Tab-separated table of C-alpha atoms in Angstrom:
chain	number	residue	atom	x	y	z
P	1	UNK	CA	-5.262	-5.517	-10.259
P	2	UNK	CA	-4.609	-6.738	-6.679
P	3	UNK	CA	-3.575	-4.213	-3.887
P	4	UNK	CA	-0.722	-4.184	-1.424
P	5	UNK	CA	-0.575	-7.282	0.616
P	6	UNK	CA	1.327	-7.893	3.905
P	7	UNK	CA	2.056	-10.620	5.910
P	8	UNK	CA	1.291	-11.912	8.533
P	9	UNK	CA	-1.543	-10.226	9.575
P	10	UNK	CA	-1.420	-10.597	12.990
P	11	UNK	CA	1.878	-11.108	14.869
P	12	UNK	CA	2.487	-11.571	19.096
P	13	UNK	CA	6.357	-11.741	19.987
P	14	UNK	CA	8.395	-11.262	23.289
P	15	UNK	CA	10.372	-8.894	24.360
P	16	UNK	CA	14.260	-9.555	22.820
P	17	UNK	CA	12.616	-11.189	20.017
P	18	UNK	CA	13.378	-10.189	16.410
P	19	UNK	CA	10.643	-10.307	13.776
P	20	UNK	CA	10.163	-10.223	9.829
P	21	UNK	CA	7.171	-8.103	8.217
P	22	UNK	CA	6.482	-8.516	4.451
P	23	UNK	CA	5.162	-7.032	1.902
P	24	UNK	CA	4.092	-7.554	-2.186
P	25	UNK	CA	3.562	-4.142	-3.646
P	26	UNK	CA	0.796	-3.493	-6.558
P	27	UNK	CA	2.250	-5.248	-9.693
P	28	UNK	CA	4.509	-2.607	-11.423
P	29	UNK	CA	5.113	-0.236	-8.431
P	30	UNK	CA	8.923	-0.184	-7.484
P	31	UNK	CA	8.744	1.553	-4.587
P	32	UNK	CA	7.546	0.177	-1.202
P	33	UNK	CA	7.134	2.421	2.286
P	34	UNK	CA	6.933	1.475	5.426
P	35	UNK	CA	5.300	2.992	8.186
P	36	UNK	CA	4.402	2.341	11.979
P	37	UNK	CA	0.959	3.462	13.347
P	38	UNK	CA	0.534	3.698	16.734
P	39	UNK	CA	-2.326	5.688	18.789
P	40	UNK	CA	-2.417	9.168	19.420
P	41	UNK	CA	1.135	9.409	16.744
P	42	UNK	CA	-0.546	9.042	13.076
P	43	UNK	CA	1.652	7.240	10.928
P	44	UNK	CA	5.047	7.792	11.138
P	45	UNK	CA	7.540	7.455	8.366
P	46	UNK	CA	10.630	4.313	8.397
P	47	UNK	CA	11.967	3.885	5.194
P	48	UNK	CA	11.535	3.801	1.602
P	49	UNK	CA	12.755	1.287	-1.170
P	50	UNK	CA	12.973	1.982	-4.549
P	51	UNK	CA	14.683	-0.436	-6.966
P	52	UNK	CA	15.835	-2.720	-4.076
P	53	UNK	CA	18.280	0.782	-2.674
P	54	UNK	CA	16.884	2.502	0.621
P	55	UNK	CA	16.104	5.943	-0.919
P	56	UNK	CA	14.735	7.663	2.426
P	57	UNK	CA	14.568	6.716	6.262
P	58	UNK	CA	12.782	7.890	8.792
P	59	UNK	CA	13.448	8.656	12.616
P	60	UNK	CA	13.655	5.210	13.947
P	61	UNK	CA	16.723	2.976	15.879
P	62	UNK	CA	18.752	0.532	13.849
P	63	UNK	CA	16.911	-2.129	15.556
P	64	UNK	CA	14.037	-1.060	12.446
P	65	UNK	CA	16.019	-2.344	9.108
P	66	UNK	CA	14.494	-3.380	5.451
P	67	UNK	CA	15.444	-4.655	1.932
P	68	UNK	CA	13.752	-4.972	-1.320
P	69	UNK	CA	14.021	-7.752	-3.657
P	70	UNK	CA	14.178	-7.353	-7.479
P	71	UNK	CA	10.593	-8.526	-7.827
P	72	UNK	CA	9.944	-4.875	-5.618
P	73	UNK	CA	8.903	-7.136	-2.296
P	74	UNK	CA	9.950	-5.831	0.839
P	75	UNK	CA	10.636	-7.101	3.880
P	76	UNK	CA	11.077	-5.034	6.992
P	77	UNK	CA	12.844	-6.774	10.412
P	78	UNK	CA	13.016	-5.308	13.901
P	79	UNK	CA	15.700	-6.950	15.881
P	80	UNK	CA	15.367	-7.160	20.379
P	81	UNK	CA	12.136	-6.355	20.066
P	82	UNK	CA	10.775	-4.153	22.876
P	83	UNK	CA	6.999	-3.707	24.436
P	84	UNK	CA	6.895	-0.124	22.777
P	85	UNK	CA	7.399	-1.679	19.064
P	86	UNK	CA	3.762	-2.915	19.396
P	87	UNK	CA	2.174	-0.682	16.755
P	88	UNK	CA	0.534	-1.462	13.341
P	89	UNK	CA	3.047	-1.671	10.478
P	90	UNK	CA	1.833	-0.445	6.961
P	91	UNK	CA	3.203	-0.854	4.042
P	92	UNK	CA	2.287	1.581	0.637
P	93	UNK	CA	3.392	1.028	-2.164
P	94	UNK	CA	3.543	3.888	-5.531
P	95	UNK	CA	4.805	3.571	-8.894
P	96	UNK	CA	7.369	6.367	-7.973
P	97	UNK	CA	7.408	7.846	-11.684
P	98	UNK	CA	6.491	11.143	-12.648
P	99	UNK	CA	5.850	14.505	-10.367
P	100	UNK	CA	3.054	13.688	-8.237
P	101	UNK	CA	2.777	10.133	-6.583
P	102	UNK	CA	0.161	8.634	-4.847
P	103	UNK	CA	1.132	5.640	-2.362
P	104	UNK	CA	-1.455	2.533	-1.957
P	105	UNK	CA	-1.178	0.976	1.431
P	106	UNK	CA	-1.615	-2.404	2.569
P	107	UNK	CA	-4.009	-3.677	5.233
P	108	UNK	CA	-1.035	-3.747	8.228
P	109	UNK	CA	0.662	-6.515	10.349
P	110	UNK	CA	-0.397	-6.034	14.035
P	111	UNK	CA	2.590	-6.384	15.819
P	112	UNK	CA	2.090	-7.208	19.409
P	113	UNK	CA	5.187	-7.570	22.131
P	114	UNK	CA	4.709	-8.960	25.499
M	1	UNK	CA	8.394	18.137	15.538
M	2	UNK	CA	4.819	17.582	14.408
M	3	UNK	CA	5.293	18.734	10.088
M	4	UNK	CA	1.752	17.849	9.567
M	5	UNK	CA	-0.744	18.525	12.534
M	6	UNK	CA	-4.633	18.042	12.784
M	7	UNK	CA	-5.474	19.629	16.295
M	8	UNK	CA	-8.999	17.845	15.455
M	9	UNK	CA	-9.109	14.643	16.711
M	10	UNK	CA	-12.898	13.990	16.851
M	11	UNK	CA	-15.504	15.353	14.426
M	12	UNK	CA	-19.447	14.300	14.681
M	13	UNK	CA	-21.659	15.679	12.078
M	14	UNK	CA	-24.954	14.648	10.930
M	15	UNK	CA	-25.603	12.892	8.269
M	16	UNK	CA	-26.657	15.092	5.334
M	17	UNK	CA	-24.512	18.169	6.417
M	18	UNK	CA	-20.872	18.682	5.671
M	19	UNK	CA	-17.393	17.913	6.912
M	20	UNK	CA	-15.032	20.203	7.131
M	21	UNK	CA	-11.289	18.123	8.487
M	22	UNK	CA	-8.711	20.670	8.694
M	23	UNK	CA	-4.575	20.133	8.248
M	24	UNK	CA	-2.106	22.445	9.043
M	25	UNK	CA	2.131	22.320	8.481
M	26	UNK	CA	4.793	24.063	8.653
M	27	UNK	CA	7.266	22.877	6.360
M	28	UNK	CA	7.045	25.544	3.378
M	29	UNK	CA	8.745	22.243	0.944
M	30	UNK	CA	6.098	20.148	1.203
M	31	UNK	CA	4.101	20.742	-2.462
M	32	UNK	CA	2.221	17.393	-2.662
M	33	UNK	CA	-0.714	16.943	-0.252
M	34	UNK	CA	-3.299	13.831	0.225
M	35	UNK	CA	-6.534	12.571	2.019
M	36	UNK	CA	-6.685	8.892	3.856
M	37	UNK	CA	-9.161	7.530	4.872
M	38	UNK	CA	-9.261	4.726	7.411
M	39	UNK	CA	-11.421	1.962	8.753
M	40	UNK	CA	-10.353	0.017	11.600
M	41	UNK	CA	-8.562	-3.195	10.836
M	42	UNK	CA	-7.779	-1.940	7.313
M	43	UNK	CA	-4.989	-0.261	5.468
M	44	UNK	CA	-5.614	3.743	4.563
M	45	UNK	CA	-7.166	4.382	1.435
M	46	UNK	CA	-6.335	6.873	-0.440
M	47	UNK	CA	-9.192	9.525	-1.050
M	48	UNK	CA	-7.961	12.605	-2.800
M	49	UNK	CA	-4.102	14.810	-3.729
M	50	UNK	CA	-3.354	18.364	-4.307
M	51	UNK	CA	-0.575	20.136	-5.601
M	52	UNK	CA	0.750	22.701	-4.793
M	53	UNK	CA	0.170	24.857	-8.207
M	54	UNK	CA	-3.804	24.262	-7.244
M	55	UNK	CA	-5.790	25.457	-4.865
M	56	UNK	CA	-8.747	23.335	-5.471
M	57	UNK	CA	-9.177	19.734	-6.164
M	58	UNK	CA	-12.773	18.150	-6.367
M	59	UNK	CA	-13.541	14.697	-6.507
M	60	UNK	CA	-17.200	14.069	-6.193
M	61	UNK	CA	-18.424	14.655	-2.520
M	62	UNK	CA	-15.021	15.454	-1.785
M	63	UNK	CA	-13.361	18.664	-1.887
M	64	UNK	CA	-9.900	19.673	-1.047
M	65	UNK	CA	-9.046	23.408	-0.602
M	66	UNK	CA	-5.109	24.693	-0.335
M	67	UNK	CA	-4.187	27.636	1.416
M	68	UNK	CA	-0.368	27.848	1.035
M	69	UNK	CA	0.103	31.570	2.415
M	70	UNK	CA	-1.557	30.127	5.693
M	71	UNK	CA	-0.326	26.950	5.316
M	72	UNK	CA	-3.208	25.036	5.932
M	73	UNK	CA	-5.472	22.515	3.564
M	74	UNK	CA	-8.251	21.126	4.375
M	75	UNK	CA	-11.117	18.344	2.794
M	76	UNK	CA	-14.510	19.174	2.642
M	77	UNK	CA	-17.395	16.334	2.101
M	78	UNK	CA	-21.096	17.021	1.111
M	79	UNK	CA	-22.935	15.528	1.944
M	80	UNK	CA	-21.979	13.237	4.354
M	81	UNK	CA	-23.015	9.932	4.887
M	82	UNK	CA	-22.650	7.405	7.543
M	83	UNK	CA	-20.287	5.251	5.501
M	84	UNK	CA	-17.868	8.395	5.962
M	85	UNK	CA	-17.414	7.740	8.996
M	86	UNK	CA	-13.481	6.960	9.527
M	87	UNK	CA	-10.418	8.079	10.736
M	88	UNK	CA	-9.073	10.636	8.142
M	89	UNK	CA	-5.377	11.421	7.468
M	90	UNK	CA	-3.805	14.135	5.673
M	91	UNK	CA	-0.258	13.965	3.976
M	92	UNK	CA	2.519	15.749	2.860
M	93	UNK	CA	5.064	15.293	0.742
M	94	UNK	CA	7.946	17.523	-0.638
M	95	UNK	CA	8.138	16.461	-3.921
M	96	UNK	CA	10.728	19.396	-5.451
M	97	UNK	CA	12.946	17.539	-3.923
M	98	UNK	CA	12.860	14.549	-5.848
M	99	UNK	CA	12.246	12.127	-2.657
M	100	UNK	CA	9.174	10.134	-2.130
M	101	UNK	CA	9.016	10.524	2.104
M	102	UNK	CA	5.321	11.058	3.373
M	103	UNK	CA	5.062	13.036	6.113
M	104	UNK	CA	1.404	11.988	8.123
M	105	UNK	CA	-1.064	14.118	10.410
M	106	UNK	CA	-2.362	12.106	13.538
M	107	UNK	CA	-5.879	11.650	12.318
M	108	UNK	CA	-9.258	13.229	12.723
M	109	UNK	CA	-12.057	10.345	13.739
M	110	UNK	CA	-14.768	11.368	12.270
M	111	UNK	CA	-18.252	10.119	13.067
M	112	UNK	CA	-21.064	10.777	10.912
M	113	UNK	CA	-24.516	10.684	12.906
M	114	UNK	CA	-27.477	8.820	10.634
């Protein structure tokens, strides 16, 4: 079964500049997270989709905004970009059905604002 | 607010002897708990989950142990090799309350010494 895949991989944008992440969850997962790794902060939470409805959201700006599709692909957009939005962007995705869930991440877009 | 915290960020251990990566939180909700591991350039991949009705989850070399009265988990490896070494993550996830938000730890690099 193929994993999580995300493109681009590698991204460089200016400052002001709005950008477009994506992401194709495992087949049959419905729910897709995203997440923003940075150094010396882990990976911290920005939203989750589940059947193409934002079902939780982290504590970023509305500059950080996302949709799902009905095929479960995600797309996540950050709009005026700005030099501290460089980070690595992960995406997981999980099936989202029963009590415990484990989420499957992708290999990251490398975001990169000059 | 830092839910999840690994006060650990470096670990070197030899190869043959064990690991010990240790995870603390403070959010008494959080019931669901996982292991990442992560090589450079690459997504996390998910190692090993505990719930909270355990205290104990083994998974060949890899051992999680659960204290919730101290809040505090952490993942054990024996032995270790050199093809642990990684950034590890641990994860939380309050999962009573029917939401699938993952709350990380800032990593512990660990370094396994051949």
């Amino acid at each position: 079964k193929a994993g999580v895949t995300q493109t681009p991989r590698y991204l460089i944008k200016t400052r002001g500049q709005q950008v477009t992440l994506s992401c194709s969850p495992i087949s049959g997962h419905r729910s897709v997270s995203w997440y923003q790794q940075t150094p010396g902060q882990g990976l911290q939470f920005l939203f989750e989709y589940f059947s193409e409805t934002q079902r939780n959201k982290g504590n970023f700006p509305g500059r950080f905004s996302g949709r799902q599709f009905s095929n479960s692909r995600s797309e996540m957009n950050v709009s005026t970009l700005e030099l501290g939005d460089s980070a690595l962007y992960l995406c997981a995705s999980s099936t989202a059905s029963g009590t415990f869930d484990t989420q499957y991440f992708g290999p990251g877009t490398r975001l990169t604002v000059l | 607010d830092q839910q999840v915290k690994q006060n650990s960020p470096s670990l070197s251990v030899q190869e043959g002897r064990i690991s010990i990566l240790n995870c603390d939180y403070t959010n008494s909700m959080f019931d669901y708990f996982l292991w990442y591991k992560k090589y450079p350039a690459e997504g996390p991949t998910f190692l090993i989950s505990i719930s909270s009705i355990k205290d104990k989850n083994e998974d060949g070399r890899f051992t999680v142990f659960l204290n919730k009265s101290a809040k505090h988990l952490s993942l054990h490896i024996v032995p270790s090799q050199p093809g642990d070494s990684a950034v590890y993550f641990c994860a939380a996830s309050p999962k009573s309350s029917g939401t699938y938000k993952y709350i990380f730890g800032t990593g512990t690099r660990l370094k396994v010494l051949a």
